[in-house]
CSV table of C-alpha atoms in Angstrom, one decimal:
chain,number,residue,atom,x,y,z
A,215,UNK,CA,0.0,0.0,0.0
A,216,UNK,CA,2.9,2.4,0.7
A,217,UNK,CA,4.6,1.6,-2.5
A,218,UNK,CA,1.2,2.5,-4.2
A,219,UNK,CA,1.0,5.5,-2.5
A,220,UNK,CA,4.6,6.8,-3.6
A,221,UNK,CA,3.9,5.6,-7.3
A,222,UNK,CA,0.5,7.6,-6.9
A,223,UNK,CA,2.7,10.9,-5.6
A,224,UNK,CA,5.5,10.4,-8.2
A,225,UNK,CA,2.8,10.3,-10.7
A,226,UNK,CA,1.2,13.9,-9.5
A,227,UNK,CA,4.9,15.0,-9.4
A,228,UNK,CA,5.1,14.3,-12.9
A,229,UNK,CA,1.7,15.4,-14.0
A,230,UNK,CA,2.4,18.6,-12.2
A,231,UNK,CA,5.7,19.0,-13.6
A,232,UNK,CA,4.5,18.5,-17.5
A,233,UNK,CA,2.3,21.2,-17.2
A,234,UNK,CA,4.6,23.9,-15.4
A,235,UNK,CA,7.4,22.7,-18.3
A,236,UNK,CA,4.8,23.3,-21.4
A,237,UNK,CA,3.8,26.7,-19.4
A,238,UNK,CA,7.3,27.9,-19.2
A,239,UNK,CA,7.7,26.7,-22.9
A,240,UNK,CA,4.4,28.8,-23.9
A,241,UNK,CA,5.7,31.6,-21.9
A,242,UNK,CA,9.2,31.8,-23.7
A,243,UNK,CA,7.5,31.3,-27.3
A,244,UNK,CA,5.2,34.1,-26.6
């Protein structure tokens, strides 16, 4: 259960990540 957990919060992490990358990429092409 705790290894799910982790998986689940690395998973957020990397959702959350994706979208402050393609922001900063949006930002600079702007």
């Amino acid at each position: 259960i705790k290894l799910l957990n982790v998986l689940t919060s690395l998973d957020s992490i990397s959702e959350y990540s994706g979208r402050r990358v393609a922001l900063v990429f949006s930002v600079n092409g702007a």
